[in-house]
mmCIF file of C-alpha atoms and ligand atoms in Angstrom:
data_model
loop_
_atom_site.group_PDB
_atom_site.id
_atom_site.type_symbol
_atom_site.label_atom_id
_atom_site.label_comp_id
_atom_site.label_asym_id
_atom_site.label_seq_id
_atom_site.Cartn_x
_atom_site.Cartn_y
_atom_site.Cartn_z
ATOM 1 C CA UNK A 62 10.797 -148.829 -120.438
ATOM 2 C CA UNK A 63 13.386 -151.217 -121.610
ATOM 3 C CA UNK A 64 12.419 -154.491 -120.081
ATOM 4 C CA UNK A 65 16.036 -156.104 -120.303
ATOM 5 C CA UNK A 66 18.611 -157.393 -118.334
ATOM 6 C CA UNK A 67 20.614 -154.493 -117.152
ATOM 7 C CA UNK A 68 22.368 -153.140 -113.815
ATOM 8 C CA UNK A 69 20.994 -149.889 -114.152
ATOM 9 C CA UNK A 70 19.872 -149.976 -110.291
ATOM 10 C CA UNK A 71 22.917 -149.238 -109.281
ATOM 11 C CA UNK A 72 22.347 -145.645 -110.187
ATOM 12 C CA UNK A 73 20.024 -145.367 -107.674
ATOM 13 C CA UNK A 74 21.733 -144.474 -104.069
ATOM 14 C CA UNK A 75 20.685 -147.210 -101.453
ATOM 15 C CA UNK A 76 18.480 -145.388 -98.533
ATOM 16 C CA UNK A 77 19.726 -147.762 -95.912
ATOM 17 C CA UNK A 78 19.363 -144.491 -92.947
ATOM 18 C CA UNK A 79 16.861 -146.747 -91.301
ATOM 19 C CA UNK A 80 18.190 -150.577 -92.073
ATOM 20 C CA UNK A 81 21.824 -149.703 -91.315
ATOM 21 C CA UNK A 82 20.538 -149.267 -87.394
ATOM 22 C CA UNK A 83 17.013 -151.180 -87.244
ATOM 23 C CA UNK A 84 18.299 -154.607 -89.058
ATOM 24 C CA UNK A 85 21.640 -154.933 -86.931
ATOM 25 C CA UNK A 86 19.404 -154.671 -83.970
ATOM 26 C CA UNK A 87 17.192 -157.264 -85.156
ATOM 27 C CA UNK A 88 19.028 -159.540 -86.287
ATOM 28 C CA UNK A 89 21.327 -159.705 -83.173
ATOM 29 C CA UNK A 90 18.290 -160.590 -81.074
ATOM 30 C CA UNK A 91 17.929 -163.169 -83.483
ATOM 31 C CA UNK A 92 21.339 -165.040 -83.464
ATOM 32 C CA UNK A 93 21.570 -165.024 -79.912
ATOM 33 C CA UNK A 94 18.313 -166.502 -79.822
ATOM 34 C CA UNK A 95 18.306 -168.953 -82.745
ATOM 35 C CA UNK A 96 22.172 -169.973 -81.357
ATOM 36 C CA UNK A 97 21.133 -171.286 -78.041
ATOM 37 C CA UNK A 98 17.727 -172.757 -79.176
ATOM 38 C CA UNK A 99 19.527 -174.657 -82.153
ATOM 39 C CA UNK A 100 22.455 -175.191 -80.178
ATOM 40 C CA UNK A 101 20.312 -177.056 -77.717
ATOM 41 C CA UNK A 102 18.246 -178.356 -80.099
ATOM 42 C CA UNK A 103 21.224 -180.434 -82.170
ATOM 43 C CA UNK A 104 23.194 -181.405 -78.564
ATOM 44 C CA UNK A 105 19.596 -183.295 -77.847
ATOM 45 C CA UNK A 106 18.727 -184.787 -81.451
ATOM 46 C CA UNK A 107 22.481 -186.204 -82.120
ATOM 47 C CA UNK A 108 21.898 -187.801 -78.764
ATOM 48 C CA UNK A 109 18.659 -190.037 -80.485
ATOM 49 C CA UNK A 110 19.561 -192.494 -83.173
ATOM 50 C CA UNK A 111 18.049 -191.924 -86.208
ATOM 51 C CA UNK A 112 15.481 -194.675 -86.729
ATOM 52 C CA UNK A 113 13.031 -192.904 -88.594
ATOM 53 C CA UNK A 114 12.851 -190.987 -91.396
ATOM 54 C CA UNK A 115 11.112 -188.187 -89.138
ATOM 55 C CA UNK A 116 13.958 -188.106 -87.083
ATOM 56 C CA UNK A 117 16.660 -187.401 -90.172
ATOM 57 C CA UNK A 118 14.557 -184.791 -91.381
ATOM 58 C CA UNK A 119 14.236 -183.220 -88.046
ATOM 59 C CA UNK A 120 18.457 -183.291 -87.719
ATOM 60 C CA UNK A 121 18.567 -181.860 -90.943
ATOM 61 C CA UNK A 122 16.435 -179.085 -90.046
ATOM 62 C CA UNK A 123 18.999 -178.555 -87.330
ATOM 63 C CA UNK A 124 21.828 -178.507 -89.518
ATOM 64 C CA UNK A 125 20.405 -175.909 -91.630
ATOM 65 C CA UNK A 126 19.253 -174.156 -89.034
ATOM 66 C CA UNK A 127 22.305 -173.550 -87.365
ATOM 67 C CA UNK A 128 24.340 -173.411 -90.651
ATOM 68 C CA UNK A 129 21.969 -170.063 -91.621
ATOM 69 C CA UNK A 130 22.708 -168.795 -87.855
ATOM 70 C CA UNK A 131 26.133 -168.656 -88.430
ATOM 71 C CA UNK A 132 25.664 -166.565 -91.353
ATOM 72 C CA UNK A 133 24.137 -163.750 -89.323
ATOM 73 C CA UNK A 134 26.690 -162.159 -87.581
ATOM 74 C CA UNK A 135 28.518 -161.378 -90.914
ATOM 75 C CA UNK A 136 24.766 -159.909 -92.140
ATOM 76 C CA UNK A 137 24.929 -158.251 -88.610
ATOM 77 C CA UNK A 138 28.348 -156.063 -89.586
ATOM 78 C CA UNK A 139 27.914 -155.692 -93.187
ATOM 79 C CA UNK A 140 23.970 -153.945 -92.787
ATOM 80 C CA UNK A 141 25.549 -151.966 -89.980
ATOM 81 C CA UNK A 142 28.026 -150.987 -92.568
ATOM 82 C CA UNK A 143 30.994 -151.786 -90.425
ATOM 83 C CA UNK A 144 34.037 -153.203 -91.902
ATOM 84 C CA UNK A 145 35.358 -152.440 -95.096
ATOM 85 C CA UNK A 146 33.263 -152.675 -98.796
ATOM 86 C CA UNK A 147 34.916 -156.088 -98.887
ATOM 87 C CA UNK A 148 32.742 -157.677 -95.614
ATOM 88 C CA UNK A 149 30.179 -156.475 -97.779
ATOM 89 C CA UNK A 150 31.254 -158.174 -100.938
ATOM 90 C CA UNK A 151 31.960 -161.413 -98.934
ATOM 91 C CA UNK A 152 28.548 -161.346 -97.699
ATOM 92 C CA UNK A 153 26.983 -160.897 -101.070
ATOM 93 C CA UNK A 154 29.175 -163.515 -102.473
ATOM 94 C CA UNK A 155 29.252 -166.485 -100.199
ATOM 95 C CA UNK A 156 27.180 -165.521 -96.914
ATOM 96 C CA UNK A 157 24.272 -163.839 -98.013
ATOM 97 C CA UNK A 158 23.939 -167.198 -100.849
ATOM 98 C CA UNK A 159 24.505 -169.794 -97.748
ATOM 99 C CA UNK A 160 21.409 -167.464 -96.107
ATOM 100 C CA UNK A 161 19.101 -168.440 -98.753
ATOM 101 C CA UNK A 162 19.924 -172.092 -99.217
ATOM 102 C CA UNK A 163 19.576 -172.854 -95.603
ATOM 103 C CA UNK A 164 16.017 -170.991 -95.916
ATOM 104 C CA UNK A 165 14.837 -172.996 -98.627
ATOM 105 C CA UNK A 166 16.236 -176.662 -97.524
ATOM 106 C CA UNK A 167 14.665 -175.819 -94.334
ATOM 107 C CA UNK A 168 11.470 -174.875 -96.178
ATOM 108 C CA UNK A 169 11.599 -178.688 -98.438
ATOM 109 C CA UNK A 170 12.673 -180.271 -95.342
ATOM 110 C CA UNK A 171 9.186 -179.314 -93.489
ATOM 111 C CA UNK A 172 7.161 -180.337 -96.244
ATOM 112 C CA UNK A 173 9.006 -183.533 -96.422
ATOM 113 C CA UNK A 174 7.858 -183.654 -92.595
ATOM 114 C CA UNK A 175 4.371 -182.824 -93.548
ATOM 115 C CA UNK A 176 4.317 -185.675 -96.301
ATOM 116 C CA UNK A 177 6.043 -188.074 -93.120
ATOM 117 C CA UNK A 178 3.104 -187.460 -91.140
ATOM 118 C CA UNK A 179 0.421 -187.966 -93.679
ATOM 119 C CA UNK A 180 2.135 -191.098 -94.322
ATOM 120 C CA UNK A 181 2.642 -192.124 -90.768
ATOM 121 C CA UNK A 182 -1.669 -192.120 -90.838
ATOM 122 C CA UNK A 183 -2.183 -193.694 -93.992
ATOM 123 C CA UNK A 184 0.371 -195.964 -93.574
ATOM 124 C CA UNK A 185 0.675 -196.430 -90.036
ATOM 125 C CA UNK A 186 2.944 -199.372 -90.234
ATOM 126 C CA UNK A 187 5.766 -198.025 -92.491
ATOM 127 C CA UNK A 188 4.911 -200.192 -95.221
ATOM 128 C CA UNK A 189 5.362 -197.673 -97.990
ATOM 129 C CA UNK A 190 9.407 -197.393 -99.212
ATOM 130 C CA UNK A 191 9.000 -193.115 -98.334
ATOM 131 C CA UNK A 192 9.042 -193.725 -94.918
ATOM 132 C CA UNK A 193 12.638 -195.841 -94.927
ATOM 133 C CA UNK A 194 14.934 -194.378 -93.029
ATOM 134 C CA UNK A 195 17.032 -195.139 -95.771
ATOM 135 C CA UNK A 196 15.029 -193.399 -98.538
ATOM 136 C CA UNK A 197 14.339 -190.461 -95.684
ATOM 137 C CA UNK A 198 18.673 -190.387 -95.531
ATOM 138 C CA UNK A 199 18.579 -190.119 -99.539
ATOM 139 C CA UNK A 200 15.864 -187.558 -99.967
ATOM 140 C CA UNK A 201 17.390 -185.246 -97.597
ATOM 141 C CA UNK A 202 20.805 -185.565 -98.953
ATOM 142 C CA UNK A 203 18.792 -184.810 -102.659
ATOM 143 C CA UNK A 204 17.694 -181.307 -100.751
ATOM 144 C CA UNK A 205 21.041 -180.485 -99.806
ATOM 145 C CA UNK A 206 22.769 -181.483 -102.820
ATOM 146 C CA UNK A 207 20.175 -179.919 -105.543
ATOM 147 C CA UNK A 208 19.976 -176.641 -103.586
ATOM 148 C CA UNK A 209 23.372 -176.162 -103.008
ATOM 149 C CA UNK A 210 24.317 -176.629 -107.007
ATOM 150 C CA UNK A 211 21.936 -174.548 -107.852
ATOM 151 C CA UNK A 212 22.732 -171.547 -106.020
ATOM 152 C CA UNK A 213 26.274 -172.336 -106.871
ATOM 153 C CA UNK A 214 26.228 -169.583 -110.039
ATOM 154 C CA UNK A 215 25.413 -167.053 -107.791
ATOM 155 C CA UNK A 216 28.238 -167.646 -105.777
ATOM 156 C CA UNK A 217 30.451 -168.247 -109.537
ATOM 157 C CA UNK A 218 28.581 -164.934 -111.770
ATOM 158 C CA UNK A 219 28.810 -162.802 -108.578
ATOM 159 C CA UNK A 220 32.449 -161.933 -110.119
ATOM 160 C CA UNK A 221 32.303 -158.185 -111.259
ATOM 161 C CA UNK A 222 34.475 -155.344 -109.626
ATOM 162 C CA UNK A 223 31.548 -153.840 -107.310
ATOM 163 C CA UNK A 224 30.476 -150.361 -107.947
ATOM 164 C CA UNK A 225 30.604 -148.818 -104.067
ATOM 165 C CA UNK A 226 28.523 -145.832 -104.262
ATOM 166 C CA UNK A 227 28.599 -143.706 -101.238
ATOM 167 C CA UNK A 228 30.078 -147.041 -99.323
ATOM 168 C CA UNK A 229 26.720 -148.860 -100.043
ATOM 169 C CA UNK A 230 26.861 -152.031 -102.160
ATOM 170 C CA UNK A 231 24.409 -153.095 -103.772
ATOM 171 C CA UNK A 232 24.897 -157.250 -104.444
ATOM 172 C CA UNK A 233 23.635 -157.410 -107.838
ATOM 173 C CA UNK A 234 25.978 -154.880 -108.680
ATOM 174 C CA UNK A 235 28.773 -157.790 -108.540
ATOM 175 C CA UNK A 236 26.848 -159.807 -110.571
ATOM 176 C CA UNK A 237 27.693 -160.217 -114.488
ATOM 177 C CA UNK A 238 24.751 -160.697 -117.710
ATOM 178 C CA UNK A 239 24.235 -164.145 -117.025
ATOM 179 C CA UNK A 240 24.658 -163.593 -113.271
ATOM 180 C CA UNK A 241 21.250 -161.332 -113.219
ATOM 181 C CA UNK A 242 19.842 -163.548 -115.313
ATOM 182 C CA UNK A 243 20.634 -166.810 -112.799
ATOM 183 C CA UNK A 244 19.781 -164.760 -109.958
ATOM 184 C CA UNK A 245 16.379 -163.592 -111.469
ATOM 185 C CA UNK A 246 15.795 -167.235 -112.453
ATOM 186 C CA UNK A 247 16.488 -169.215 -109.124
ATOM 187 C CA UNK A 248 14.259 -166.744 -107.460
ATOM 188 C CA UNK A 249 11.410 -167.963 -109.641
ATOM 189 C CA UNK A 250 12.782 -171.626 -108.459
ATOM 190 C CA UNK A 251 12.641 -170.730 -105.010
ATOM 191 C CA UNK A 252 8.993 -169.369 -105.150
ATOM 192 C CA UNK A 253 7.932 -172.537 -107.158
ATOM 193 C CA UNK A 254 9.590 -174.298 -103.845
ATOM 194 C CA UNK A 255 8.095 -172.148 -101.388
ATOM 195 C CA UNK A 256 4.422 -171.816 -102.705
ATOM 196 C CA UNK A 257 4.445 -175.471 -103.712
ATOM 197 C CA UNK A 258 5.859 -176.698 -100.277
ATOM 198 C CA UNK A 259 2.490 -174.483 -98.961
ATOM 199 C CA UNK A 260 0.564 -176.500 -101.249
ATOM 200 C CA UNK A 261 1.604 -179.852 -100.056
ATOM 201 C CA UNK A 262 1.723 -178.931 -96.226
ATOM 202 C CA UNK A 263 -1.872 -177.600 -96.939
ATOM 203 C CA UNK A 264 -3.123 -180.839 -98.187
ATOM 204 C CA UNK A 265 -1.566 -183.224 -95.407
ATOM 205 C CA UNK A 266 -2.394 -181.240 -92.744
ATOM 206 C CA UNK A 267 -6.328 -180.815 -93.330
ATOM 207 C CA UNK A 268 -6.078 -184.704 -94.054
ATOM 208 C CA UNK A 269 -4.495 -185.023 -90.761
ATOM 209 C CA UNK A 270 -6.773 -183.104 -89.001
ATOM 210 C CA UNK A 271 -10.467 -184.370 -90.489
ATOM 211 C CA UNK A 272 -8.540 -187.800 -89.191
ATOM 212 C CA UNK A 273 -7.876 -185.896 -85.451
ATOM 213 C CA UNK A 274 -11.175 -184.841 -85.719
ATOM 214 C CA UNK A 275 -12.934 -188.532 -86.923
ATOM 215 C CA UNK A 276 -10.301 -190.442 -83.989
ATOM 216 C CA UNK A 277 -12.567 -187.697 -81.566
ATOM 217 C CA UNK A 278 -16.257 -188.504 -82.845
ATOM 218 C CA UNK A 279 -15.276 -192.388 -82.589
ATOM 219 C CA UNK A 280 -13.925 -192.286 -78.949
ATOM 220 C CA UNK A 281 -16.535 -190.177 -78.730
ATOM 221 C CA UNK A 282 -14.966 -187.578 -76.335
ATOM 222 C CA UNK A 283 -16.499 -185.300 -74.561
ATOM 223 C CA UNK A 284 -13.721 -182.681 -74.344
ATOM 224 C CA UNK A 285 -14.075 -180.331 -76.997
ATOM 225 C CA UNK A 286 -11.582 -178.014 -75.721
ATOM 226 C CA UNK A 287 -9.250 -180.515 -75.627
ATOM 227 C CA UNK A 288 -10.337 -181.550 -79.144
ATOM 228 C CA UNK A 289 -9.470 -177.830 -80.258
ATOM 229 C CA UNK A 290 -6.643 -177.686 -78.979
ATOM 230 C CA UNK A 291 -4.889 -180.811 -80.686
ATOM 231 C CA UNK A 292 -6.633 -179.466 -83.718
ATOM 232 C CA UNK A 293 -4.941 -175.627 -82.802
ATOM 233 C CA UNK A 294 -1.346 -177.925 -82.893
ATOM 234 C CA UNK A 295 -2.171 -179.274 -85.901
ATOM 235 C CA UNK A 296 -2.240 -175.962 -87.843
ATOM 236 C CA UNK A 297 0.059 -174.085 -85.602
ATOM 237 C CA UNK A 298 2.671 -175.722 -87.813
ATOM 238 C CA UNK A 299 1.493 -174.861 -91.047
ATOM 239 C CA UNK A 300 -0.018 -171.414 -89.713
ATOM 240 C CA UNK A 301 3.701 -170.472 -88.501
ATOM 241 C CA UNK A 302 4.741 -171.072 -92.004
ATOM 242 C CA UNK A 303 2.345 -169.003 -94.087
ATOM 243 C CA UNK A 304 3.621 -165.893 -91.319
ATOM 244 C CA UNK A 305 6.919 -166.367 -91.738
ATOM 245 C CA UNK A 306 7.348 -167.030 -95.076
ATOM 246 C CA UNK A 307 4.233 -165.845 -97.219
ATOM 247 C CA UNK A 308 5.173 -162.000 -96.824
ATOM 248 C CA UNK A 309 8.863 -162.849 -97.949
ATOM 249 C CA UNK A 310 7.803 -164.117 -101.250
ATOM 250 C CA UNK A 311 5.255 -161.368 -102.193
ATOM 251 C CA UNK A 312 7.891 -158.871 -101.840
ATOM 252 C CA UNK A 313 10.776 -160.687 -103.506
ATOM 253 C CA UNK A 314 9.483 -160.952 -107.113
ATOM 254 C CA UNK A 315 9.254 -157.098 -107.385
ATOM 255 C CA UNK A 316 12.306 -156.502 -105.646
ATOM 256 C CA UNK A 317 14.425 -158.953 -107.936
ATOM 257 C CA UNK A 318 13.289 -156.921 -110.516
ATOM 258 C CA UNK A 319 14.506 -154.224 -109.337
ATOM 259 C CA UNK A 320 17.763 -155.579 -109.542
ATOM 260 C CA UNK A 321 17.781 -157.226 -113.027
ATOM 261 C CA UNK A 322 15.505 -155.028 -115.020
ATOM 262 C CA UNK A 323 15.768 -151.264 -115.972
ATOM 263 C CA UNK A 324 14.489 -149.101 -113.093
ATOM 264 C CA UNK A 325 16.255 -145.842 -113.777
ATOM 265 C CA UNK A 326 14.122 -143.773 -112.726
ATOM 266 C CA UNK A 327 12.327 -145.539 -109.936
ATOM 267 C CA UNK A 328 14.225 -144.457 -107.180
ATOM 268 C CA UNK A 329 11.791 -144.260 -104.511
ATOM 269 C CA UNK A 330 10.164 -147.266 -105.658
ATOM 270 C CA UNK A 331 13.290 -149.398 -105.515
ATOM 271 C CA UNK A 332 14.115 -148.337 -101.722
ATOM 272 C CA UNK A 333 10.780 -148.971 -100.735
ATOM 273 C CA UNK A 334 10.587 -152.336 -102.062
ATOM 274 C CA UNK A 335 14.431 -152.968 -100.488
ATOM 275 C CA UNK A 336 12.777 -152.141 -97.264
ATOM 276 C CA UNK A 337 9.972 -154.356 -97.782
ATOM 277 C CA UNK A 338 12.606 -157.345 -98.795
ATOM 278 C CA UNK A 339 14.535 -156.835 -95.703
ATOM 279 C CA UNK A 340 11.695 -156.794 -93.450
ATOM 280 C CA UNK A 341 10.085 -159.890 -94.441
ATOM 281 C CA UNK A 342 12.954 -161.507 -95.085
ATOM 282 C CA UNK A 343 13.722 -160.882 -90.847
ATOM 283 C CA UNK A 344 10.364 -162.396 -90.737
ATOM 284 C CA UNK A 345 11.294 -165.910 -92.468
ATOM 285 C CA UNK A 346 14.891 -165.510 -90.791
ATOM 286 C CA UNK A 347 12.673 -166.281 -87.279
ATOM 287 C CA UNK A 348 11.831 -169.397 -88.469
ATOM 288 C CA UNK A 349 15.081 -170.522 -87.200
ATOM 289 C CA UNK A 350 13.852 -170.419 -83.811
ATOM 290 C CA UNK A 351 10.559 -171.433 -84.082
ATOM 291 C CA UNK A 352 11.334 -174.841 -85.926
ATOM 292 C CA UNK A 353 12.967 -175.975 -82.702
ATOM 293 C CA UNK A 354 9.608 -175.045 -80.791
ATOM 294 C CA UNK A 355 7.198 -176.816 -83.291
ATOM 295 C CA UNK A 356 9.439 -179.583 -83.777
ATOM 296 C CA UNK A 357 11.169 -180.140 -80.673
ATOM 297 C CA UNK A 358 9.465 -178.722 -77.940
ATOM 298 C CA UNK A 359 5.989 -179.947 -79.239
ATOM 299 C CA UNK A 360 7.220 -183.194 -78.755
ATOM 300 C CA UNK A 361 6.681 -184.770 -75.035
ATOM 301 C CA UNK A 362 9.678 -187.021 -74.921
ATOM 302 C CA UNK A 363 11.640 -184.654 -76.289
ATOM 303 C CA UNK A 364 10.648 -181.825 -73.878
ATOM 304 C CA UNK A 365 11.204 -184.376 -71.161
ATOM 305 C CA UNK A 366 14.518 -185.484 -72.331
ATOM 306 C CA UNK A 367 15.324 -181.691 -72.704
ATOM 307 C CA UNK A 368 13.865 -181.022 -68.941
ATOM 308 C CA UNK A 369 15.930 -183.589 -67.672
ATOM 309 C CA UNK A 370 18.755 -182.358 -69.480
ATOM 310 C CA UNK A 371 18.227 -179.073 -67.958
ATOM 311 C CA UNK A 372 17.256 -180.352 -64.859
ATOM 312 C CA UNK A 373 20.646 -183.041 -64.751
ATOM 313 C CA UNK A 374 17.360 -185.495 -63.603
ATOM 314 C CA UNK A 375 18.770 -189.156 -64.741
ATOM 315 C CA UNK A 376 15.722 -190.229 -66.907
ATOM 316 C CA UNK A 377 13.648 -193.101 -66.712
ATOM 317 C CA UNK A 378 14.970 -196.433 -67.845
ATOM 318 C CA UNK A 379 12.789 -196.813 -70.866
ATOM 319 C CA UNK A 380 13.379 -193.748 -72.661
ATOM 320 C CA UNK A 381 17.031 -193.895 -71.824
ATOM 321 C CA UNK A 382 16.913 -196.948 -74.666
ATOM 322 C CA UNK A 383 17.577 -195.807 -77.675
ATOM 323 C CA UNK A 384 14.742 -197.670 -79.494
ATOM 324 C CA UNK A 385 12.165 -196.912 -76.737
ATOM 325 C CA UNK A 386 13.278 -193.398 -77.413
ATOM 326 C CA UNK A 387 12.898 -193.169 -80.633
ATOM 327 C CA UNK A 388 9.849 -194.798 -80.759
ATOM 328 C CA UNK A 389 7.985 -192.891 -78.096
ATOM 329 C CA UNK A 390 9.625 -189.143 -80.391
ATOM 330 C CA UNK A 391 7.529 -191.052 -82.990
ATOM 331 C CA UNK A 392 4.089 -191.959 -81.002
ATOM 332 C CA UNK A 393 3.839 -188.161 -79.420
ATOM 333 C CA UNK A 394 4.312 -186.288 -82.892
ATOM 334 C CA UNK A 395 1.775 -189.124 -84.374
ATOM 335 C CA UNK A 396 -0.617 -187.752 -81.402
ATOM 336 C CA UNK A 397 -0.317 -184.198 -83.458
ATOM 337 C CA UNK A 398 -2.366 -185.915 -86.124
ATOM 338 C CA UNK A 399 -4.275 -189.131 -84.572
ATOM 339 C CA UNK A 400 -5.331 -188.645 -81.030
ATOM 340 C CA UNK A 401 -5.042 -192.342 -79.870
ATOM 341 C CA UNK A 402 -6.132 -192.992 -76.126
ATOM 342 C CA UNK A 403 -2.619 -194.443 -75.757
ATOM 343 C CA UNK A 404 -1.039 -191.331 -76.973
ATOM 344 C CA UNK A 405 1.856 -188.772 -75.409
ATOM 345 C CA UNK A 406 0.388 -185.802 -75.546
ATOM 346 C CA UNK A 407 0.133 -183.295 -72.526
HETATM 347 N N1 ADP B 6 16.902 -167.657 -103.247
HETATM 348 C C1 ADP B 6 18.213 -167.491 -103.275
HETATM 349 N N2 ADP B 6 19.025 -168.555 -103.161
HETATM 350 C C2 ADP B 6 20.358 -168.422 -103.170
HETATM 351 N N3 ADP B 6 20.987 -167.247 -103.278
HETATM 352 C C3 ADP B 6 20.233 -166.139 -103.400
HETATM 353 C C4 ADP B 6 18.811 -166.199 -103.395
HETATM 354 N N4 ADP B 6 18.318 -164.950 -103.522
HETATM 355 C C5 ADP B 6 19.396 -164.138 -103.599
HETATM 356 N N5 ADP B 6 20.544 -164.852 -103.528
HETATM 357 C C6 ADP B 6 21.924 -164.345 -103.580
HETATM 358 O O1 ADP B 6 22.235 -163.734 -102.337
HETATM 359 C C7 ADP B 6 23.015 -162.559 -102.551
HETATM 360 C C8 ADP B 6 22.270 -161.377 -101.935
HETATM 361 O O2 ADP B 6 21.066 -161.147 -102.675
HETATM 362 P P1 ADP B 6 20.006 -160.012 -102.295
HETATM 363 O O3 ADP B 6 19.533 -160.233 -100.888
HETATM 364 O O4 ADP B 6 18.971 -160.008 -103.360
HETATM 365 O O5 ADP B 6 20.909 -158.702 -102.386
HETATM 366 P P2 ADP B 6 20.789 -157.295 -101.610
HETATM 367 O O6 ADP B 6 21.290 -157.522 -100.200
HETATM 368 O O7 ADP B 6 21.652 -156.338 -102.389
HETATM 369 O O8 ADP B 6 19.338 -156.926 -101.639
HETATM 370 C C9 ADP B 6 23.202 -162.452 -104.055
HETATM 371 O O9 ADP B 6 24.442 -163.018 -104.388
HETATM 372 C C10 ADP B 6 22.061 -163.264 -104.621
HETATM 373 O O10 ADP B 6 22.346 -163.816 -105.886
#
């Protein structure tokens, strides 16, 4: 088999019977979803002053939640195959790209909020420059920047006339030599990213919870349940990850080959792995509304901020200070890793 760069799955006719009606479906659910809870979400969070880093990285989130929400309406039409060939181009071009990069400054943007938590134990008092609010502004602007000029050749290389076959385009087929080649190698990026942001939420979340677990021998609780189920919180976050994005990134290696290397003759294959690529990449695309649940709604001040938002309740004097705010958002998401008896937490 020649092993090079070549566009040579375009040959092979796109089965997309069962994604042109099953995806569309999906991913409406999703938007509607994902658009309220991020709506709501951002209308709370640009209501709280950012004075920690936690708090930027959590508005970031947000941001790139909602950004990647807007994107899926235009996903929506062109997997339905409604429009012309050029929704579909458009989407490959610019929406389909803005997609990813939301995906993958979300996924540096938790493990940043990992490493802030970790920190926030070892370091309980802020003394160490990552937990600046300044440095946390910097970092996250770092994400946003790298990310986005990076991905910006596959918005530039995605410049060929596409080849339509039977109405179904297939993106790489807009993409030139070095366009394959900067697609094939940002994916390898983006797994490096991924798997390596697993890594480092790994680490500071079993250091967080041996510390949950030492703060419970030394107060010397009786309440195991309880125990369990600040321990349950704990890895709920890193747990809702692995689900969402782990099957995503076993499929995608295979399937960029199958878009950069010669597959002739691997039809079946191809549409199989296609079909495996757009299912798990639904999967990480529900992320969007779970990070508002494990960020925002696992947080008590926040959840009573958002009840008494929902409820029009006029909220206690105290949190309606911004500082008192801020710091009590801080205290109950410290309670996910050091149960304190002066702690938040439901
Ligand atoms: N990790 C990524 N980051 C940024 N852009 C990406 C990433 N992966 C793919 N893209 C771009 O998104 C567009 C759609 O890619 P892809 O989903 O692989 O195509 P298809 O829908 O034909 O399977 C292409 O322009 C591709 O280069």
């Amino acid at each position: 088999m020649n092993n090079t760069l070549s566009n040579t799955s375009i040959k092979c006719v796109r089965d997309t019977s069962v994604t042109a009606v099953v995806f569309p479906c999906l991913y409406s659910i999703l938007f509607i979803v994902a658009l309220i809870l991020n709506s709501l979400a951002a209308w709370i969070f640009f209501n709280i002053p950012s004075t920690s880093t936690f708090v930027v990285y959590l508005k970031n989130v947000v941001v790139a939640d909602l950004l990647m929400t807007l994107t899926i309406p235009v996903r929506v039409l062109s997997d339905a195959g409604v429009g012309f060939w050029q929704l579909r181009a458009f989407h490959c071009r610019y929406s389909a790209v803005l997609f990813y990069i939301t995906m993958y400054i979300s996924i540096l943007l938790l493990g940043l909020i990992s490493l802030d938590r970790y920190l926030k134990i070892v370091k309980p008092f802020g003394k160490c420059s990552l937990q600046r609010v300044r440095v946390g502004q910097i970092l996250s602007a770092a994400v946003w920047v790298i990310m986005l000029s990076l991905a910006l050749p596959n918005v530039i290389l995605s410049d060929q006339p596409p080849a339509v076959s039977r109405g179904k385009l297939k993106c790489s087929s807009m993409k030139s030599k070095a366009g394959l080649l900067w697609h094939e190698g940002f994916n390898y990026f983006c797994q490096v990213v991924f798997w390596g942001t697993l890594a480092l939420m790994a680490v500071c979340y079993t250091f967080i919870s041996k510390k949950v677990y030492e703060s419970y021998k030394a107060s010397k609780s009786r309440s195991h349940a309880a125990s369990r189920r600040t321990k349950a919180k704990v890895f709920v976050v890193v747990g809702v990850f692995f689900i969402c994005f782990a099957p995503f990134h076993f499929a995608r290696v295979p399937y960029t080959l199958t878009q950069t290397r010669n597959t002739a003759g691997q039809c079946q294959a191809q549409n199989a792995l296609y079909i495996a690529k757009e299912t798990t990449l639904w999967l990480s695309a529900t992320n969007v509304c779970l990070d508002p649940l494990i960020y925002v709604f696992l947080c008590k001040v926040f959840r009573k901020r958002l009840t008494a938002t929902l409820c029009r309740k006029p909220l206690h004097h105290s949190m309606e200070s911004p500082t008192a705010t801020s710091t009590q958002l801080e205290m109950s998401q410290v309670a996910l890793s050091t149960r304190l008896p002066h702690n938040g937490m439901p």
